[in-house]
Amino acid sequence: MEESSAGAPDSTSTQDEAPPLAVKDVKVLLERERSEFTSSPSRDDDSTLLNPGTHSSILDDNTGTESALPEGGRSKSSGLCFSDGKCRIDYILVYRKSSSQSEKREVFERNIRAEGLQMEKESSVTNSDVIFLKLHAPWDVLCHYAELMNIRMPFRRKIFYMHRRHKFMSRMEKRINKVRGWLPRKPMKFDNDTLPDLEENESFTAPFSRSRIHHFIIHNKDTFFNNATRSRIVHHILQRVKYEEGKTKMGLNRLLSNNSYEAAFPLHEGSYRSKNSIRTHGAENHRHLLYECWAWWGVWYKYQPLDLIRRYFGEKIGLYFAWLGWYTGMLFPAALVGLLVFLYGLFTLDHCQVSKEICQSTDVIMCPICDEYCPYLRLSDSCIYAKVTHLFDNGATVFFAVFMAVWATVFLEFWKRRRAVLAYDWDLIDWEEEEEEIRPQFEAKYSKKERMNPISGKPEPYQAFTDKYSRLIVSASGIFFMILVVIAAVFGIVIYRVITVSTFAAFGWALIRNNSQVATTGTAVCINFCMIMLLNVLYEKVALLLTNLEQPRTESEWENSFTLKMFLFQFVNLNSSTFYIAFFLGRFTGRPGAYLRLINRWKLEECHPSGCLIDLCMQMGIIMVLKQTWNNFMELGYPLIQNWWTRRRLRREHGQKAKSNFPQWERDYNLQPMNAYGLFDEYLEMILQFGFTTIFVAAFPLAPLLALLNNIIEIRLDAYKFVTQWRRPLPSQAKDIGIWYGILEGIGILSVITNAFVIAVTSDFIPRLVYAYKYGPCAGQGRAGERCMMGYVNASLSIFRVSDFEIKSEPRTNGSELFGEAVKFCRYRDYRESPDSAEPYSYTLQFWHVLAARLAFIIVFEHMVFAVKTLIAYLIPDLPKDLRDRMRREKYLIQEMMYEAELDRLQKEKNERKKKDRAHHKEWP
């Protein structure tokens, strides 16, 4: 919560004048070697309740008192401390006694004690072979490594500079606030009176220094470093402890990879459930508080408590949920405009001249859409499809495409500003990522050749230029091959559509026979979805193989390379069939009497008489709904089933109430570990959805609405999964969302191009425009309304003589059973001359006019939208002005405060010396 400047200087000055806190030595606990490992007694976390008035102290480390329960609880029975009930467990390592890596573990644990960490071992309640190694970092160790890691800690309350306001503005603000007081409170905000201190009190921070420890706000040494910071410090130590002699034989990650340890994780802060209401008895711990105000489905409409998420899970996960919440919030205007475009098409449906003409064309006979089995059709039979097409392809479609292109730019630019505010609030402005360790695989491969690291000045393994780029070439070839596999899969779908449209046309059921093209599209989309999900499993293995083949030097390089490959594979896999329907379906089929064929056998599929847009809408709608449903089920369903099976096994082996008697480390060990790739799956799902929402949005205006509904569920699904189903991930820092931002920018650029082609090529917007201004009743009048579209359907259909059919394409019936006499002429969608003209079936002048207009529209649309996007990006600064001013003023105030605090310290030392001198002089007679 922001505080006004009134009264703040007095409070901060008293804190700075506090004497330096003495650092007390903590008695080191020796490792307890027991012949039989037994678990410490514990009981259910739900039995430990806070007093109603003390739950606010959980949220603020700076206000910890003896009566308040620190983070996660401190009682012996909570399962969060050593057996003495005093030393908090900061980290858990799990191994099996039967493991063959005991010597490495002994050396590793001996070096852990040498670093000052305290440890305690305890066997599992359910399996005596499983051993839990509990680690605790004493105050001295925390201070030492907090200084080495430059961890920023609070040292004085923030004093916010208030701009001087005119009296008129002050009176206006008072009146507005008075009116607001009569209105109901915003339902999406948390009630701070009922759940106080949902945000930490803001303080100025500085890198921790033991020499200036008296400058920092330390009310309670147990809560000065919160649980996330303590776990991060312990993990930092474990990554630098050796387990064998040698300069590269160090780090917890290597021991996890060679199965010396089975698992490593920080503890959750107790149970996420309570027998008592949080509003009357308060939260038992941060996990319980996060569940009640974030992961519980009853608060789906509330804003996310980002400060609590960051405090519990770290900045990296906090930034993911901040980005997801920002993306979801920005989808509201996009979903609203898309819904209005759809409703506009719905309300103008009865006034659409094109759909009227199609529905009234009972005497227009259309040529068969497939070979032999497909019959002649009346144009009026596609009346329903023409009306559905108008819902998505109407006068507002172009506006919506431009709006979404601008929306994508505004979303990214304002996310930059939002990220800057979060980086400032979370002290990430000056944070720089540490020099990363080299991957063990890279070291093992290139340990024979070394060169000096220009940053650390130490020798390190070196990969030759030729070796590096030869591996990159092989990896790029593998990527190209997998893209060819995707194209082959799409080709298979195309063949399926071509074959089944004839099969469905000869089907026994009249419903399928009369709607053979829709049935073909629907089944093809479902088969395509199954192929997408199967190929995704293959792509993950191929991406892992190719990334490991490249031998990236560091973990971040490995993650970036793997991310690019997986995104490229899944993006192409998900959108390849959509690109085919949007830009290739019905474009290269030829004409009746001269069809183009696959392998000189199968006639390529044609569009529906009402256009290809209905096929694209079905493709996007079905794929989007099915994929989002499947992803949500797999994200939550798999951990739920796994944890349910574990609980069932434990109840069968140890009784119904066994789990309630387990200590916290046992409960967390039975939860599912976080994904091996961290937040990769979460980001990938949302980035692919962003692509679906923007790339073909001109063909499916309801895509933002579906994405919004999914994301509202997705936020709570992810929250529930992180809080209840997964072990607590290691809190880590990050300044932004990494490589994903560049991918989002690339998708934004691609969306402009694809939407331009969808409007110009896939939809009938350009042909209608050309007809209205050049060939219709209003030609030469400079206007285009519904009256100007009279006769458009007849002008867009060409005439074909039935006697000119190929033998392969000639229908088995002559149409006499439907129309009373044999059909001599039929119509098809194209701009070609009649069979009696001088050049039969050649393109008309209208075709070239439409083609030129399409190309001109693509060029004008792209240049205009890119110009608007560039202008918006230029006009929106990356840093808000008030944030820039606050950062400058904070820098100035910090310098002043540090200077004043140092002067006060020197003055106190001078006064103490004078007192000593006076006392010394008084001793002489």
PDB file of N, CA, C and O in Angstrom, residues 1-5 158 160 162 199-202 421 424-425 882 886:
ATOM      1  N   MET A   1       0.834  -1.182   0.000  1.00  0.00           N
ATOM      2  CA  MET A   1       0.000   0.000   0.000  1.00  0.00           C
ATOM      3  C   MET A   1       0.875   1.241   0.000  1.00  0.00           C
ATOM      4  O   MET A   1       1.857   1.314   0.717  1.00  0.00           O
ATOM      5  N   GLU A   2       0.502   2.233  -0.795  1.00  0.00           N
ATOM      6  CA  GLU A   2       1.270   3.465  -0.808  1.00  0.00           C
ATOM      7  C   GLU A   2       0.863   4.341   0.352  1.00  0.00           C
ATOM      8  O   GLU A   2      -0.302   4.462   0.699  1.00  0.00           O
ATOM      9  N   GLU A   3       1.868   4.967   0.954  1.00  0.00           N
ATOM     10  CA  GLU A   3       1.629   5.841   2.078  1.00  0.00           C
ATOM     11  C   GLU A   3       1.905   7.270   1.669  1.00  0.00           C
ATOM     12  O   GLU A   3       2.775   7.558   0.865  1.00  0.00           O
ATOM     13  N   SER A   4       1.171   8.190   2.250  1.00  0.00           N
ATOM     14  CA  SER A   4       1.411   9.599   1.976  1.00  0.00           C
ATOM     15  C   SER A   4       2.639  10.050   2.723  1.00  0.00           C
ATOM     16  O   SER A   4       3.134   9.407   3.635  1.00  0.00           O
ATOM     17  N   SER A   5       3.159  11.223   2.365  1.00  0.00           N
ATOM     18  CA  SER A   5       4.385  11.719   2.966  1.00  0.00           C
ATOM     19  C   SER A   5       4.176  12.259   4.362  1.00  0.00           C
ATOM     20  O   SER A   5       5.130  12.497   5.089  1.00  0.00           O
ATOM     21  N   LYS A 158       9.000   4.071   2.307  1.00  0.00           N
ATOM     22  CA  LYS A 158       9.008   5.002   1.185  1.00  0.00           C
ATOM     23  C   LYS A 158       8.226   6.263   1.523  1.00  0.00           C
ATOM     24  O   LYS A 158       7.174   6.203   2.159  1.00  0.00           O
ATOM     25  N   PHE A 160       6.499   9.157  -0.534  1.00  0.00           N
ATOM     26  CA  PHE A 160       6.119   9.491  -1.888  1.00  0.00           C
ATOM     27  C   PHE A 160       5.954  10.989  -2.038  1.00  0.00           C
ATOM     28  O   PHE A 160       5.314  11.653  -1.226  1.00  0.00           O
ATOM     29  N   MET A 162       4.423  14.165  -3.381  1.00  0.00           N
ATOM     30  CA  MET A 162       3.105  14.577  -3.870  1.00  0.00           C
ATOM     31  C   MET A 162       3.235  15.881  -4.630  1.00  0.00           C
ATOM     32  O   MET A 162       3.774  16.868  -4.106  1.00  0.00           O
ATOM     33  N   GLU A 199      -0.865  -6.539   0.549  1.00  0.00           N
ATOM     34  CA  GLU A 199       0.364  -6.119  -0.092  1.00  0.00           C
ATOM     35  C   GLU A 199       1.343  -5.669   0.978  1.00  0.00           C
ATOM     36  O   GLU A 199       0.953  -5.122   2.008  1.00  0.00           O
ATOM     37  N   GLU A 200       2.611  -5.886   0.711  1.00  0.00           N
ATOM     38  CA  GLU A 200       3.618  -5.469   1.660  1.00  0.00           C
ATOM     39  C   GLU A 200       3.698  -3.950   1.716  1.00  0.00           C
ATOM     40  O   GLU A 200       3.432  -3.262   0.735  1.00  0.00           O
ATOM     41  N   ASN A 201       4.035  -3.440   2.884  1.00  0.00           N
ATOM     42  CA  ASN A 201       4.301  -2.017   2.984  1.00  0.00           C
ATOM     43  C   ASN A 201       5.559  -1.701   2.182  1.00  0.00           C
ATOM     44  O   ASN A 201       6.580  -2.369   2.316  1.00  0.00           O
ATOM     45  N   GLU A 202       5.475  -0.681   1.355  1.00  0.00           N
ATOM     46  CA  GLU A 202       6.591  -0.385   0.474  1.00  0.00           C
ATOM     47  C   GLU A 202       7.698   0.312   1.242  1.00  0.00           C
ATOM     48  O   GLU A 202       7.456   1.214   2.043  1.00  0.00           O
ATOM     49  N   VAL A 421       6.744  -1.230 -14.266  1.00  0.00           N
ATOM     50  CA  VAL A 421       6.190  -0.923 -12.938  1.00  0.00           C
ATOM     51  C   VAL A 421       6.432  -2.086 -11.978  1.00  0.00           C
ATOM     52  O   VAL A 421       6.833  -1.887 -10.824  1.00  0.00           O
ATOM     53  N   TYR A 424      10.021  -2.262 -10.958  1.00  0.00           N
ATOM     54  CA  TYR A 424      10.328  -1.247  -9.943  1.00  0.00           C
ATOM     55  C   TYR A 424       9.788  -1.661  -8.578  1.00  0.00           C
ATOM     56  O   TYR A 424      10.498  -1.590  -7.568  1.00  0.00           O
ATOM     57  N   ASP A 425       8.539  -2.118  -8.542  1.00  0.00           N
ATOM     58  CA  ASP A 425       7.941  -2.501  -7.258  1.00  0.00           C
ATOM     59  C   ASP A 425       8.633  -3.712  -6.643  1.00  0.00           C
ATOM     60  O   ASP A 425       8.676  -3.847  -5.420  1.00  0.00           O
ATOM     61  N   ASP A 882       5.280   9.003 -14.456  1.00  0.00           N
ATOM     62  CA  ASP A 882       5.295   9.033 -12.994  1.00  0.00           C
ATOM     63  C   ASP A 882       6.284   8.026 -12.429  1.00  0.00           C
ATOM     64  O   ASP A 882       6.933   8.280 -11.406  1.00  0.00           O
ATOM     65  N   ARG A 886       9.429   8.831 -10.055  1.00  0.00           N
ATOM     66  CA  ARG A 886       9.594   8.135  -8.776  1.00  0.00           C
ATOM     67  C   ARG A 886      10.961   7.488  -8.675  1.00  0.00           C
ATOM     68  O   ARG A 886      11.594   7.506  -7.611  1.00  0.00           O
TER      69      ARG A 886
END
